PDB file of C-alpha atoms in Angstrom:
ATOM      1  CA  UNK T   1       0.000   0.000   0.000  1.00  0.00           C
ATOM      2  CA  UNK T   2       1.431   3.239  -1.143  1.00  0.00           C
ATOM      3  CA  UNK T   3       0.696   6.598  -1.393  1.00  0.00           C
ATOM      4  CA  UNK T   4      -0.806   6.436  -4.790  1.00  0.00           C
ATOM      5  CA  UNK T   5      -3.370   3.938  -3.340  1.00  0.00           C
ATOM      6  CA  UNK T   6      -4.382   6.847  -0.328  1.00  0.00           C
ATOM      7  CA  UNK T   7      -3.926   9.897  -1.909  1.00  0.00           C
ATOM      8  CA  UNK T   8      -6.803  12.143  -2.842  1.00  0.00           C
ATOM      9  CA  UNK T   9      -5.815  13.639  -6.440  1.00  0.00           C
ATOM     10  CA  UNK T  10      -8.233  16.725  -5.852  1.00  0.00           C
ATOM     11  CA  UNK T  11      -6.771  19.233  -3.740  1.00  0.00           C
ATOM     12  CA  UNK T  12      -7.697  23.080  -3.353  1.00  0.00           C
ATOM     13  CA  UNK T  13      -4.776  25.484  -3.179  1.00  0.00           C
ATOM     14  CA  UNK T  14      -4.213  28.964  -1.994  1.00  0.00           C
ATOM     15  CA  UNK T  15      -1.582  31.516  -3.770  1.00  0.00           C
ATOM     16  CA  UNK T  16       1.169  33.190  -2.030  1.00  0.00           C
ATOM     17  CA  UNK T  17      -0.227  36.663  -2.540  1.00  0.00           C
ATOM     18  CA  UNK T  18      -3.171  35.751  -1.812  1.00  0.00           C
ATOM     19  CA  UNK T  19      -5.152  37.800   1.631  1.00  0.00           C
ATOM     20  CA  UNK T  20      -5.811  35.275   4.592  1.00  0.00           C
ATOM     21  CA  UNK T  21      -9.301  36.823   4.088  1.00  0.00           C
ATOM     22  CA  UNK T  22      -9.208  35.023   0.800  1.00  0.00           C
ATOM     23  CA  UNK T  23      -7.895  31.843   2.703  1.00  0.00           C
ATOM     24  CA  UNK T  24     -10.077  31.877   4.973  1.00  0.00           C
ATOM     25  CA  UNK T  25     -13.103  31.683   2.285  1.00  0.00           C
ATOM     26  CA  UNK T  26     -10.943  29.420   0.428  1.00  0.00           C
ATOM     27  CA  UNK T  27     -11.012  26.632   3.901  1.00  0.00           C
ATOM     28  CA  UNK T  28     -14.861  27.240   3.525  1.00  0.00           C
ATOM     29  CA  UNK T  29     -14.943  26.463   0.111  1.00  0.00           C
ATOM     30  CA  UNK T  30     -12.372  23.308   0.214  1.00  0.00           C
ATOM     31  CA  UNK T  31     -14.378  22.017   3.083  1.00  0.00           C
ATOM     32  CA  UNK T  32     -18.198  22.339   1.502  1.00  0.00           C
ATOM     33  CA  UNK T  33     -16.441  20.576  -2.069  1.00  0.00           C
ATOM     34  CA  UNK T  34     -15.172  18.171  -0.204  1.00  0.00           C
ATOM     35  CA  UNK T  35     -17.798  17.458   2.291  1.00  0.00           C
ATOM     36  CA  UNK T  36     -15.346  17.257   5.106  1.00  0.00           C
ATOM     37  CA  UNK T  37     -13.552  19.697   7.179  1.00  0.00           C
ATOM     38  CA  UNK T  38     -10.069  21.125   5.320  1.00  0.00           C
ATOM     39  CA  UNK T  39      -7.563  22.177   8.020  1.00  0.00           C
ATOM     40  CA  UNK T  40      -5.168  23.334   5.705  1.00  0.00           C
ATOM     41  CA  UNK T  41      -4.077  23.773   2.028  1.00  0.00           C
ATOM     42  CA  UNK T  42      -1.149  23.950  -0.148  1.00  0.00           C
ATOM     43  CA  UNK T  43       0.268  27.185  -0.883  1.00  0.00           C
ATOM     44  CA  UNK T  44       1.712  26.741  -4.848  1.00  0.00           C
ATOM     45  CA  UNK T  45       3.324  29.736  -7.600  1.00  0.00           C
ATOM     46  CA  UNK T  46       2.997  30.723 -10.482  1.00  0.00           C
ATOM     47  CA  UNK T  47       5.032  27.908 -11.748  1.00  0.00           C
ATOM     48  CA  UNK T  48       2.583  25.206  -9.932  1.00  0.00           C
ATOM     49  CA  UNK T  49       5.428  24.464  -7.582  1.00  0.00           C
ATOM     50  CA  UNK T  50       4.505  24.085  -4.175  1.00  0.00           C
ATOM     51  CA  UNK T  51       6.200  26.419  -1.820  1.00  0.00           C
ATOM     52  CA  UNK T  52       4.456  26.379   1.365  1.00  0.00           C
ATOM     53  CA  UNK T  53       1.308  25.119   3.347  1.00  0.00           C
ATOM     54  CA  UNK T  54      -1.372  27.060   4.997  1.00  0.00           C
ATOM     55  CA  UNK T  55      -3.382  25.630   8.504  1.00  0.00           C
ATOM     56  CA  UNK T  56      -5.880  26.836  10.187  1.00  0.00           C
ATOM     57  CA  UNK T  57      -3.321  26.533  13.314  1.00  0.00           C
ATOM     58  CA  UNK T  58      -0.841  29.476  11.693  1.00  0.00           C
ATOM     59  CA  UNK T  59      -4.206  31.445  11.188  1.00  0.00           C
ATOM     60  CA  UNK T  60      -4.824  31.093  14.665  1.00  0.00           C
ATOM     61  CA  UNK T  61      -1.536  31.361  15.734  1.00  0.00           C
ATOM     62  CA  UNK T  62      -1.270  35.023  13.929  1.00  0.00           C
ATOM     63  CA  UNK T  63      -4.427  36.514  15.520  1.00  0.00           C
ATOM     64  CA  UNK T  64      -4.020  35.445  18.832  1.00  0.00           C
ATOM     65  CA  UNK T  65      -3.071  38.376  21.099  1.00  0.00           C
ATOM     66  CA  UNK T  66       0.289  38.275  22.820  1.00  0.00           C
ATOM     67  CA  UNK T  67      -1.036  38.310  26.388  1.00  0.00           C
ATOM     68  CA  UNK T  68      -4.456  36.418  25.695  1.00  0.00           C
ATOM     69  CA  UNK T  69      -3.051  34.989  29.450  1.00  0.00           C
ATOM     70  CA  UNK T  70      -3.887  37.640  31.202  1.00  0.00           C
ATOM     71  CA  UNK T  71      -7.691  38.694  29.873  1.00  0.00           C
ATOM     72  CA  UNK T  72      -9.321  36.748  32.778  1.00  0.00           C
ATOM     73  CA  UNK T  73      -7.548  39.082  35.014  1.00  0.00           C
ATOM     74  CA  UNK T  74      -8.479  42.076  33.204  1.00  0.00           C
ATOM     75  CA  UNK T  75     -12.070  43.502  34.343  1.00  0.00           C
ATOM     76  CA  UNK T  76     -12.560  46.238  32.039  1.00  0.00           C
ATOM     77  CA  UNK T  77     -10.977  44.465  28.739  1.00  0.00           C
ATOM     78  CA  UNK T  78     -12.841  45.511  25.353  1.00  0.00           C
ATOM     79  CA  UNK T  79     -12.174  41.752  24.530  1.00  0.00           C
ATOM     80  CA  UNK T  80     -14.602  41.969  21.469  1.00  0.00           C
ATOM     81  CA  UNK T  81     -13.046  45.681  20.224  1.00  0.00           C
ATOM     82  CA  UNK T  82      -9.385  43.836  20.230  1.00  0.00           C
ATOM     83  CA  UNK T  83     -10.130  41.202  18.136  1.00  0.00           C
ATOM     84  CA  UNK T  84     -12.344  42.896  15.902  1.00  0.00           C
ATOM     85  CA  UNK T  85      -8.950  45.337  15.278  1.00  0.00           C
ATOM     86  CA  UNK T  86      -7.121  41.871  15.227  1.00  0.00           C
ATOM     87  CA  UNK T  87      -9.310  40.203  12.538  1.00  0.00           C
ATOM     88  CA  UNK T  88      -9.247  43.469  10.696  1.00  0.00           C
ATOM     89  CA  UNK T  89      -5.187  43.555  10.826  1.00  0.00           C
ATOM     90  CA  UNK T  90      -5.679  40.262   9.326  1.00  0.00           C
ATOM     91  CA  UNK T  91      -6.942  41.095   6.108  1.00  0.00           C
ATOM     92  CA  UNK T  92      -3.972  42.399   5.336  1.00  0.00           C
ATOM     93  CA  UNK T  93      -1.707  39.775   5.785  1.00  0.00           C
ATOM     94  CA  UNK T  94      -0.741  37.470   2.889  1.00  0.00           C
ATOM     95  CA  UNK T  95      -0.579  33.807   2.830  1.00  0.00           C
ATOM     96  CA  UNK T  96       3.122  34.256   2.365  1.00  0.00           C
ATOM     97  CA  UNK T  97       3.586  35.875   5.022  1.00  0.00           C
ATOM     98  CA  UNK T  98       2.060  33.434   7.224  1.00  0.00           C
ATOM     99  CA  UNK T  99       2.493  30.104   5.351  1.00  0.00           C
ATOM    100  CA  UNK T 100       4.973  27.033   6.457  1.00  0.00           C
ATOM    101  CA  UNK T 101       7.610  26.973   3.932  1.00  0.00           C
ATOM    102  CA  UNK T 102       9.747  23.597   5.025  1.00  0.00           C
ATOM    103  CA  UNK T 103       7.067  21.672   3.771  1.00  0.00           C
ATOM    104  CA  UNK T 104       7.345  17.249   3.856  1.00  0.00           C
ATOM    105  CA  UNK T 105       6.399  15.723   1.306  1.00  0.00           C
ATOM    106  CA  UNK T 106       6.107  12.454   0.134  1.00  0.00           C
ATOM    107  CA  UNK T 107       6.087  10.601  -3.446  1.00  0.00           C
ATOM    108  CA  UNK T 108       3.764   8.466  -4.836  1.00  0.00           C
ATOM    109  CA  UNK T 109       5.439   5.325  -4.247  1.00  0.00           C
ATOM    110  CA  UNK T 110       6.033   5.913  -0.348  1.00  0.00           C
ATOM    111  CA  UNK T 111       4.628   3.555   1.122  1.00  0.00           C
ATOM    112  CA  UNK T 112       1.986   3.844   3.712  1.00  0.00           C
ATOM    113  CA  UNK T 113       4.007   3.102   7.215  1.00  0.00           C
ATOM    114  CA  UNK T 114       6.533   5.202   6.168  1.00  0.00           C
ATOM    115  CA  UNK T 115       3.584   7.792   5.889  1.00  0.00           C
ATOM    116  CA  UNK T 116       2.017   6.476   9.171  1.00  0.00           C
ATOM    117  CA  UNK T 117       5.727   6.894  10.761  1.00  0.00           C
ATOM    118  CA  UNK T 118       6.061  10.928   9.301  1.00  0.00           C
ATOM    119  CA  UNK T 119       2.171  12.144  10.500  1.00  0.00           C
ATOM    120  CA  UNK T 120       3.234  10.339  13.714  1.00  0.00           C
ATOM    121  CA  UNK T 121       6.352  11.594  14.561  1.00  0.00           C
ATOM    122  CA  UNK T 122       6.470  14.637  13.196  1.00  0.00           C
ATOM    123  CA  UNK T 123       1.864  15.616  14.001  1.00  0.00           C
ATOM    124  CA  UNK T 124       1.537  16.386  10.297  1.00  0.00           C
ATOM    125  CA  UNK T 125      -1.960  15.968   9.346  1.00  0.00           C
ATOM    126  CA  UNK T 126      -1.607  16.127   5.570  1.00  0.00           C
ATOM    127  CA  UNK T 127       1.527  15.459   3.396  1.00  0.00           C
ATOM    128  CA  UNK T 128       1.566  17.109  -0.378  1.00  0.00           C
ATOM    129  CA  UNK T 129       2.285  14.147  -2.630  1.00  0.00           C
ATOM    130  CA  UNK T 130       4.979  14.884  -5.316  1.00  0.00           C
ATOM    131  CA  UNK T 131       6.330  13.658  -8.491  1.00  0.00           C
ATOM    132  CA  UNK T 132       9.046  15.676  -9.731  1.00  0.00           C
ATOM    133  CA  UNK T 133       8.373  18.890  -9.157  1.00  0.00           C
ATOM    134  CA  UNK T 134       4.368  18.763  -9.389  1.00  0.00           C
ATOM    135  CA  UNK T 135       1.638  18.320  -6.747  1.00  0.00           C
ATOM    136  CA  UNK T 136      -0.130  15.175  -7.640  1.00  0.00           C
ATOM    137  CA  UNK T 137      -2.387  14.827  -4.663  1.00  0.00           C
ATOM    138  CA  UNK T 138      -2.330  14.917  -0.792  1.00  0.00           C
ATOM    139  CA  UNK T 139      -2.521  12.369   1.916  1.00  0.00           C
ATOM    140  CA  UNK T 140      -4.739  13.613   4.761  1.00  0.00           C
ATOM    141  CA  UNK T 141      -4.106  12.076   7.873  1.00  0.00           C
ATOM    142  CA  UNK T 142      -8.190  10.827   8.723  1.00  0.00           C
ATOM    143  CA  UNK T 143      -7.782   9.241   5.097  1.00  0.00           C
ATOM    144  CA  UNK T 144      -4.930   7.181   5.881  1.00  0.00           C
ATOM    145  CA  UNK T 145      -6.285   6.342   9.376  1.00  0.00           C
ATOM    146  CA  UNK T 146      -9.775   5.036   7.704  1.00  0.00           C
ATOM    147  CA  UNK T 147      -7.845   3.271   4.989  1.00  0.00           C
ATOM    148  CA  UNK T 148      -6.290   1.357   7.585  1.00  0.00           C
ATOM    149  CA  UNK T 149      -9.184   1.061   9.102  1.00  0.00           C
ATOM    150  CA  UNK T 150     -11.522  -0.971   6.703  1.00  0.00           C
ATOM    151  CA  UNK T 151      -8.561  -2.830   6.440  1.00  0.00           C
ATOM    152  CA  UNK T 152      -9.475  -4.179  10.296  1.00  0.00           C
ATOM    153  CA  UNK T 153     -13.213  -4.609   9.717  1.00  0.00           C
TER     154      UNK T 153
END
């Protein structure tokens, strides 16, 4: 069992210069296509090369206030009026400027315990499948766990 034999050959993708507004809409979109929940996309050029990954985790990560530790001990915090200025700040940012750049990958022929062994080890929850330099599909972790699963049953 390889790759190949797990890999979903329809992906979404996000450009660098793309807004996270735009990603954001672009999650929603992936997700209703797909009828399951996208955590996070590919980030490719104008060459179709990949050169990064997006998650929902770096969007997070990015609009999370510095001291969010301290708001419980804050009475008379505008909570809502900071993140509205935070989500607003946000619009602004580009996917590059966000995105994961030291991206794993795997090729088609890797077989799937080596994949098991990467999401494992390293909490990767989708690996870009490549051949040569071009995308060719994605491995999402709840794929390769339910693969292996009807293999049980």
């Amino acid at each position: 069992m390889f790759a190949r034999d797990i890999m979903s050959p329809r992906f979404h993708t996000l450009s660098p210069a793309q807004s996270i507004a735009e990603a954001v809409k672009m999650f929603h979109t992936a997700s209703m296509e797909e009828q399951k929940r996208i955590f996070g996309l590919m980030v490719i050029d104008e060459k179709d090369q990949l050169v990064g990954m997006l998650s929902m985790y770096d969007i997070l990560l990015f609009v999370q206030p510095k001291h969010i530790h301290v708001w419980n001990e804050i009475e008379d915090l505008e909570a809502q009026a900071i993140f509205g200025e935070l989500l607003d700040r946000v619009k602004s940012i580009r996917v590059s400027d966000i995105m994961t750049t030291n991206v794993v990958t795997v090729k088609p022929q890797t077989h799937v315990m080596v994949i098991t062994d990467l999401m494992i080890k390293r909490h990767i929850r989708r690996l870009p499948v490549v051949e040569g330099k071009n995308v060719v599909g994605v491995v999402y972790i709840s794929d390769l766990f339910y693969h292996m699963l009807n293999k049980f049953l």
